[in-house]
Amino acid sequence: MVSKNTRPTVADVRAMKGRGHKISMLYVTSLEEAAAADAAGVDMLSIEGRFFSPEMREAAGRCFVQVGLPYGPAGNLVTAEDYLKTAYHFMRIGGDCFYSAASLDIQKTLCDNAVPVVAHVGLIPSQCTWTGGFKAVGRTAESARAVWDHVKRLETIGCFGAELEVVPDRIAELITRSTPMIMLGMGAGPHADAQYLFSEDVLGHTSGHKPRHAKTYRNFAAEYERLQRERIAAYREFISDVKIGTYPEPQHVVSIADEELAAFKAPLGL
């Protein structure tokens, strides 16, 4: 068992898989979301490197944090050395494992240096041009075998886990049962080791396409719209107060004693 005062380790997460613990996982982008996830008891967080900081690590509390190492086109990491230096940087801040969709040799370099690597199989957004765009992968025997073989290659180089995205649920079940890696399911059915959603989908303020596997638990979009209307109304009231002179009021200004004001004005002839 994990102490209530410490966050899980790689070994703890592997033990969760071993005992069939269903892992909850959220992608978050703000300190508020990270702190809320910790308070709620979410097991794992996914945080892109551009959002990860000491403050974010502190906000995440006991959550096991996966930090995203931006794949080439989405960042400036190119060589294995680039990825390793960046992973070490985020390890110093407190990252627990590291997402990488880079080539197998780069992933192996990270693994060889004891960096807990989470790879990506199935629908890989940064590489989906090779599988036909943003659609399910593994719906034919041939495609499913390609996903299976990819998982086995990742096992061989020592990856800690892999995001398993938009593959048929029965394929995901067979893969999850047949690998020691932690399979982080996103649209992969109920049998993956983790169920992984984006916070914006959970909170109902997704911009753009909402994936089929997303589930909304609150309507933050309506609340954000309400807050924006209130923001505009408050700004308009401020403008009106400035124009008619009702702001600032006496309580908003700094006073000066009459004798001090007189002493200031006298030598100036005012």
CSV table of C-alpha atoms in Angstrom, one decimal:
chain,number,residue,atom,x,y,z
A,1,MET,CA,0.0,0.0,0.0
A,2,VAL,CA,1.1,3.6,-0.7
A,3,SER,CA,1.5,5.8,2.4
A,4,LYS,CA,-1.1,8.6,2.5
A,5,ASN,CA,1.7,11.1,2.8
A,6,THR,CA,3.6,10.1,-0.3
A,7,ARG,CA,2.8,9.7,-4.0
A,8,PRO,CA,3.0,6.4,-5.8
A,9,THR,CA,6.2,5.1,-7.4
A,10,VAL,CA,6.6,3.1,-10.6
A,11,ALA,CA,6.6,0.0,-8.5
A,12,ASP,CA,3.4,1.0,-6.8
A,13,VAL,CA,1.7,1.6,-10.2
A,14,ARG,CA,2.9,-1.8,-11.4
A,15,ALA,CA,1.4,-3.3,-8.3
A,16,MET,CA,-1.9,-1.6,-9.0
A,17,LYS,CA,-2.0,-3.5,-12.4
A,18,GLY,CA,-1.1,-6.7,-10.6
A,19,ARG,CA,-4.0,-6.5,-8.2
A,20,GLY,CA,-6.5,-5.3,-10.8
A,21,HIS,CA,-6.8,-1.7,-9.5
A,22,LYS,CA,-8.6,0.4,-12.0
A,23,ILE,CA,-6.4,3.5,-12.4
A,24,SER,CA,-8.0,6.9,-13.0
A,25,MET,CA,-6.1,9.3,-15.2
A,26,LEU,CA,-6.7,12.9,-16.3
A,27,TYR,CA,-4.9,15.3,-18.7
A,28,VAL,CA,-4.7,18.7,-16.9
A,29,THR,CA,-3.3,22.1,-17.9
A,30,SER,CA,-3.7,24.3,-14.8
A,31,LEU,CA,-2.8,24.5,-11.2
A,32,GLU,CA,-6.4,24.5,-10.3
A,33,GLU,CA,-7.1,21.3,-12.2
A,34,ALA,CA,-4.1,19.6,-10.8
A,35,ALA,CA,-5.0,20.5,-7.2
A,36,ALA,CA,-8.6,19.4,-7.7
A,37,ALA,CA,-7.4,16.1,-9.1
A,38,ASP,CA,-5.3,15.6,-6.0
A,39,ALA,CA,-8.1,16.5,-3.7
A,40,ALA,CA,-10.5,14.2,-5.5
A,41,GLY,CA,-8.0,11.3,-5.3
A,42,VAL,CA,-7.2,10.8,-9.0
A,43,ASP,CA,-4.4,8.3,-9.4
A,44,MET,CA,-2.4,9.7,-12.4
A,45,LEU,CA,-2.1,13.0,-14.2
A,46,SER,CA,-0.8,13.7,-17.7
A,47,ILE,CA,0.8,17.1,-18.0
A,48,GLU,CA,2.5,18.5,-21.1
A,49,GLY,CA,6.1,19.7,-20.5
A,50,ARG,CA,5.1,23.2,-21.4
A,51,PHE,CA,2.7,23.2,-18.4
A,52,PHE,CA,4.9,21.3,-16.0
A,53,SER,CA,6.7,23.4,-13.3
A,54,PRO,CA,7.6,23.1,-9.6
A,55,GLU,CA,4.3,24.9,-8.8
A,56,MET,CA,2.4,22.3,-10.9
A,57,ARG,CA,4.2,19.5,-9.2
A,58,GLU,CA,3.2,20.9,-5.8
A,59,ALA,CA,-0.4,21.4,-6.9
A,60,ALA,CA,-0.6,17.7,-8.1
A,61,GLY,CA,0.2,16.5,-4.6
A,62,ARG,CA,0.0,12.7,-4.4
A,63,CYS,CA,-0.9,12.2,-8.0
A,64,PHE,CA,1.6,10.1,-10.1
A,65,VAL,CA,2.5,12.5,-12.9
A,66,GLN,CA,3.3,11.7,-16.5
A,67,VAL,CA,5.1,14.5,-18.2
A,68,GLY,CA,4.8,14.8,-21.9
A,69,LEU,CA,8.1,15.1,-23.9
A,70,PRO,CA,6.9,17.0,-27.0
A,71,TYR,CA,7.4,14.9,-30.2
A,72,GLY,CA,9.5,16.5,-32.9
A,73,PRO,CA,6.9,18.5,-34.9
A,74,ALA,CA,5.3,19.7,-31.6
A,75,GLY,CA,8.5,20.8,-30.0
A,76,ASN,CA,12.2,21.2,-30.4
A,77,LEU,CA,13.4,17.7,-29.3
A,78,VAL,CA,15.2,15.9,-32.1
A,79,THR,CA,17.9,13.6,-30.9
A,80,ALA,CA,18.0,11.0,-28.1
A,81,GLU,CA,20.3,13.4,-26.2
A,82,ASP,CA,17.6,16.1,-26.5
A,83,TYR,CA,15.0,13.8,-25.0
A,84,LEU,CA,17.2,12.5,-22.3
A,85,LYS,CA,18.3,16.0,-21.1
A,86,THR,CA,14.6,17.1,-21.1
A,87,ALA,CA,13.5,14.0,-19.2
A,88,TYR,CA,16.2,14.6,-16.6
A,89,HIS,CA,15.1,18.2,-16.3
A,90,PHE,CA,11.5,17.2,-15.6
A,91,MET,CA,12.7,14.4,-13.2
A,92,ARG,CA,14.4,17.1,-11.1
A,93,ILE,CA,11.1,19.0,-10.9
A,94,GLY,CA,9.3,15.8,-9.8
A,95,GLY,CA,8.0,14.0,-12.9
A,96,ASP,CA,7.2,10.4,-12.2
A,97,CYS,CA,7.1,9.0,-15.8
A,98,PHE,CA,7.6,10.5,-19.3
A,99,TYR,CA,5.5,10.3,-22.4
A,100,SER,CA,7.4,9.8,-25.6
A,101,ALA,CA,6.0,9.1,-29.1
A,102,ALA,CA,9.5,9.3,-30.6
A,103,SER,CA,11.3,6.5,-32.4
A,104,LEU,CA,12.1,3.2,-30.8
A,105,ASP,CA,15.8,4.0,-30.6
A,106,ILE,CA,15.1,7.3,-28.7
A,107,GLN,CA,12.7,5.5,-26.4
A,108,LYS,CA,15.3,2.8,-25.8
A,109,THR,CA,17.9,5.4,-24.9
A,110,LEU,CA,15.5,6.8,-22.2
A,111,CYS,CA,14.7,3.3,-20.9
A,112,ASP,CA,18.4,2.4,-20.8
A,113,ASN,CA,19.0,5.4,-18.6
A,114,ALA,CA,16.2,4.3,-16.1
A,115,VAL,CA,13.7,6.9,-17.3
A,116,PRO,CA,10.2,5.4,-16.9
A,117,VAL,CA,8.8,5.8,-20.5
A,118,VAL,CA,5.2,5.8,-21.5
A,119,ALA,CA,4.9,5.2,-25.3
A,120,HIS,CA,1.8,5.4,-27.5
A,121,VAL,CA,0.1,2.7,-29.6
A,122,GLY,CA,-3.1,2.5,-31.7
A,123,LEU,CA,-4.2,6.0,-32.8
A,124,ILE,CA,-1.1,8.1,-32.3
A,125,PRO,CA,-2.3,11.7,-33.0
A,126,SER,CA,1.1,13.0,-34.0
A,127,GLN,CA,1.6,10.2,-36.5
A,128,CYS,CA,-2.0,9.4,-37.5
A,129,THR,CA,-1.3,10.3,-41.2
A,130,TRP,CA,0.2,6.8,-41.4
A,131,THR,CA,-3.0,5.1,-40.1
A,132,GLY,CA,-5.6,7.2,-42.0
A,133,GLY,CA,-6.2,10.2,-39.8
A,134,PHE,CA,-8.1,10.5,-36.5
A,135,LYS,CA,-10.0,7.2,-36.5
A,136,ALA,CA,-9.9,3.9,-34.8
A,137,VAL,CA,-6.9,1.6,-35.3
A,138,GLY,CA,-7.0,-2.2,-35.0
A,139,ARG,CA,-10.4,-3.0,-36.4
A,140,THR,CA,-8.9,-5.6,-38.9
A,141,ALA,CA,-6.8,-8.6,-38.0
A,142,GLU,CA,-3.9,-7.1,-39.8
A,143,SER,CA,-4.2,-3.7,-38.1
A,144,ALA,CA,-4.7,-5.3,-34.7
A,145,ARG,CA,-1.6,-7.4,-35.2
A,146,ALA,CA,0.4,-4.2,-36.0
A,147,VAL,CA,-0.7,-2.7,-32.6
A,148,TRP,CA,0.2,-6.0,-30.8
A,149,ASP,CA,3.6,-6.1,-32.4
A,150,HIS,CA,4.2,-2.5,-31.5
A,151,VAL,CA,3.4,-3.3,-27.9
A,152,LYS,CA,5.8,-6.2,-27.9
A,153,ARG,CA,8.6,-4.0,-29.3
A,154,LEU,CA,8.0,-1.5,-26.5
A,155,GLU,CA,8.2,-4.3,-24.0
A,156,THR,CA,11.5,-5.4,-25.4
A,157,ILE,CA,13.2,-2.1,-24.9
A,158,GLY,CA,11.9,-1.7,-21.4
A,159,CYS,CA,9.0,0.8,-21.6
A,160,PHE,CA,7.0,1.3,-18.4
A,161,GLY,CA,3.7,1.8,-20.2
A,162,ALA,CA,1.9,3.0,-23.2
A,163,GLU,CA,-1.2,5.1,-24.1
A,164,LEU,CA,-3.6,2.7,-25.8
A,165,GLU,CA,-5.8,5.0,-27.9
A,166,VAL,CA,-9.0,4.2,-29.9
A,167,VAL,CA,-8.6,0.5,-30.4
A,168,PRO,CA,-11.4,-2.1,-30.2
A,169,ASP,CA,-12.2,-3.1,-26.6
A,170,ARG,CA,-11.5,-6.8,-27.2
A,171,ILE,CA,-8.1,-6.1,-28.7
A,172,ALA,CA,-7.3,-3.8,-25.8
A,173,GLU,CA,-8.3,-6.5,-23.4
A,174,LEU,CA,-6.0,-9.1,-25.0
A,175,ILE,CA,-3.1,-6.7,-25.1
A,176,THR,CA,-3.6,-5.5,-21.5
A,177,ARG,CA,-3.7,-9.0,-20.2
A,178,SER,CA,-0.6,-10.0,-22.2
A,179,THR,CA,1.8,-7.3,-21.3
A,180,PRO,CA,3.6,-6.2,-18.1
A,181,MET,CA,3.4,-2.6,-19.3
A,182,ILE,CA,0.7,-0.3,-17.9
A,183,MET,CA,-1.8,0.3,-20.6
A,184,LEU,CA,-3.4,3.7,-20.3
A,185,GLY,CA,-6.7,3.4,-22.2
A,186,MET,CA,-8.2,6.3,-24.0
A,187,GLY,CA,-11.2,5.1,-26.0
A,188,ALA,CA,-10.0,1.5,-25.6
A,189,GLY,CA,-12.8,0.0,-23.5
A,190,PRO,CA,-13.1,-1.0,-19.9
A,191,HIS,CA,-10.2,-3.6,-19.8
A,192,ALA,CA,-7.2,-1.2,-20.0
A,193,ASP,CA,-5.3,-0.7,-16.8
A,194,ALA,CA,-6.2,3.0,-16.7
A,195,GLN,CA,-9.1,5.1,-17.9
A,196,TYR,CA,-7.7,8.3,-19.3
A,197,LEU,CA,-9.7,11.4,-20.1
A,198,PHE,CA,-9.0,15.1,-20.7
A,199,SER,CA,-10.1,17.4,-17.9
A,200,GLU,CA,-11.7,19.7,-20.4
A,201,ASP,CA,-14.0,16.9,-21.5
A,202,VAL,CA,-14.9,15.8,-18.0
A,203,LEU,CA,-15.7,19.5,-17.1
A,204,GLY,CA,-17.6,20.1,-20.4
A,205,HIS,CA,-15.6,23.0,-21.9
A,206,THR,CA,-14.0,21.2,-24.8
A,207,SER,CA,-13.1,23.4,-27.7
A,208,GLY,CA,-13.4,21.7,-31.1
A,209,HIS,CA,-14.0,18.1,-31.7
A,210,LYS,CA,-15.2,16.0,-28.7
A,211,PRO,CA,-14.1,12.4,-29.0
A,212,ARG,CA,-16.6,9.5,-28.8
A,213,HIS,CA,-15.0,8.1,-25.6
A,214,ALA,CA,-15.2,11.5,-23.7
A,215,LYS,CA,-17.7,11.7,-20.9
A,216,THR,CA,-18.8,15.0,-19.4
A,217,TYR,CA,-19.6,15.3,-15.7
A,218,ARG,CA,-20.1,19.1,-15.3
A,219,ASN,CA,-21.1,21.9,-17.6
A,220,PHE,CA,-18.2,24.4,-17.2
A,221,ALA,CA,-18.8,25.9,-20.6
A,222,ALA,CA,-22.1,27.4,-19.4
A,223,GLU,CA,-20.4,28.7,-16.2
A,224,TYR,CA,-17.5,30.2,-18.2
A,225,GLU,CA,-20.0,31.9,-20.5
A,226,ARG,CA,-21.8,33.3,-17.5
A,227,LEU,CA,-18.6,34.5,-16.0
A,228,GLN,CA,-17.7,36.2,-19.3
A,229,ARG,CA,-21.0,38.0,-19.3
A,230,GLU,CA,-20.4,39.1,-15.7
A,231,ARG,CA,-16.9,40.2,-16.6
A,232,ILE,CA,-18.1,42.4,-19.5
A,233,ALA,CA,-20.9,43.8,-17.3
A,234,ALA,CA,-18.4,44.7,-14.5
A,235,TYR,CA,-16.1,46.4,-17.0
A,236,ARG,CA,-19.0,48.4,-18.4
A,237,GLU,CA,-20.0,49.5,-14.9
A,238,PHE,CA,-16.4,50.6,-14.2
A,239,ILE,CA,-16.3,52.6,-17.4
A,240,SER,CA,-19.5,54.3,-16.4
A,241,ASP,CA,-18.2,55.2,-13.0
A,242,VAL,CA,-15.1,56.7,-14.5
A,243,LYS,CA,-17.1,58.8,-16.9
A,244,ILE,CA,-19.5,60.2,-14.4
A,245,GLY,CA,-17.0,60.6,-11.6
A,246,THR,CA,-18.3,58.1,-9.1
A,247,TYR,CA,-15.0,56.3,-9.1
A,248,PRO,CA,-12.8,56.8,-7.2
A,249,GLU,CA,-14.6,57.4,-4.0
A,250,PRO,CA,-13.0,58.7,-0.8
A,251,GLN,CA,-12.2,55.2,0.5
A,252,HIS,CA,-10.1,54.6,-2.7
A,253,VAL,CA,-7.7,57.6,-2.3
A,254,VAL,CA,-4.9,58.6,0.0
A,255,SER,CA,-5.6,61.6,2.2
A,256,ILE,CA,-3.2,64.4,3.4
A,257,ALA,CA,-3.7,66.6,6.5
A,258,ASP,CA,-4.7,70.2,5.8
A,259,GLU,CA,-1.6,71.6,7.4
A,260,GLU,CA,0.7,69.4,5.4
A,261,LEU,CA,-1.1,70.4,2.2
A,262,ALA,CA,-0.8,74.1,3.1
A,263,ALA,CA,2.9,73.6,3.9
A,264,PHE,CA,3.4,72.1,0.4
A,265,LYS,CA,1.5,74.8,-1.4
A,266,ALA,CA,3.0,77.9,0.3
A,267,PRO,CA,6.5,77.9,-1.2
A,268,LEU,CA,5.0,77.1,-4.6
A,269,GLY,CA,2.6,80.1,-4.5
A,270,LEU,CA,-0.3,77.8,-5.1
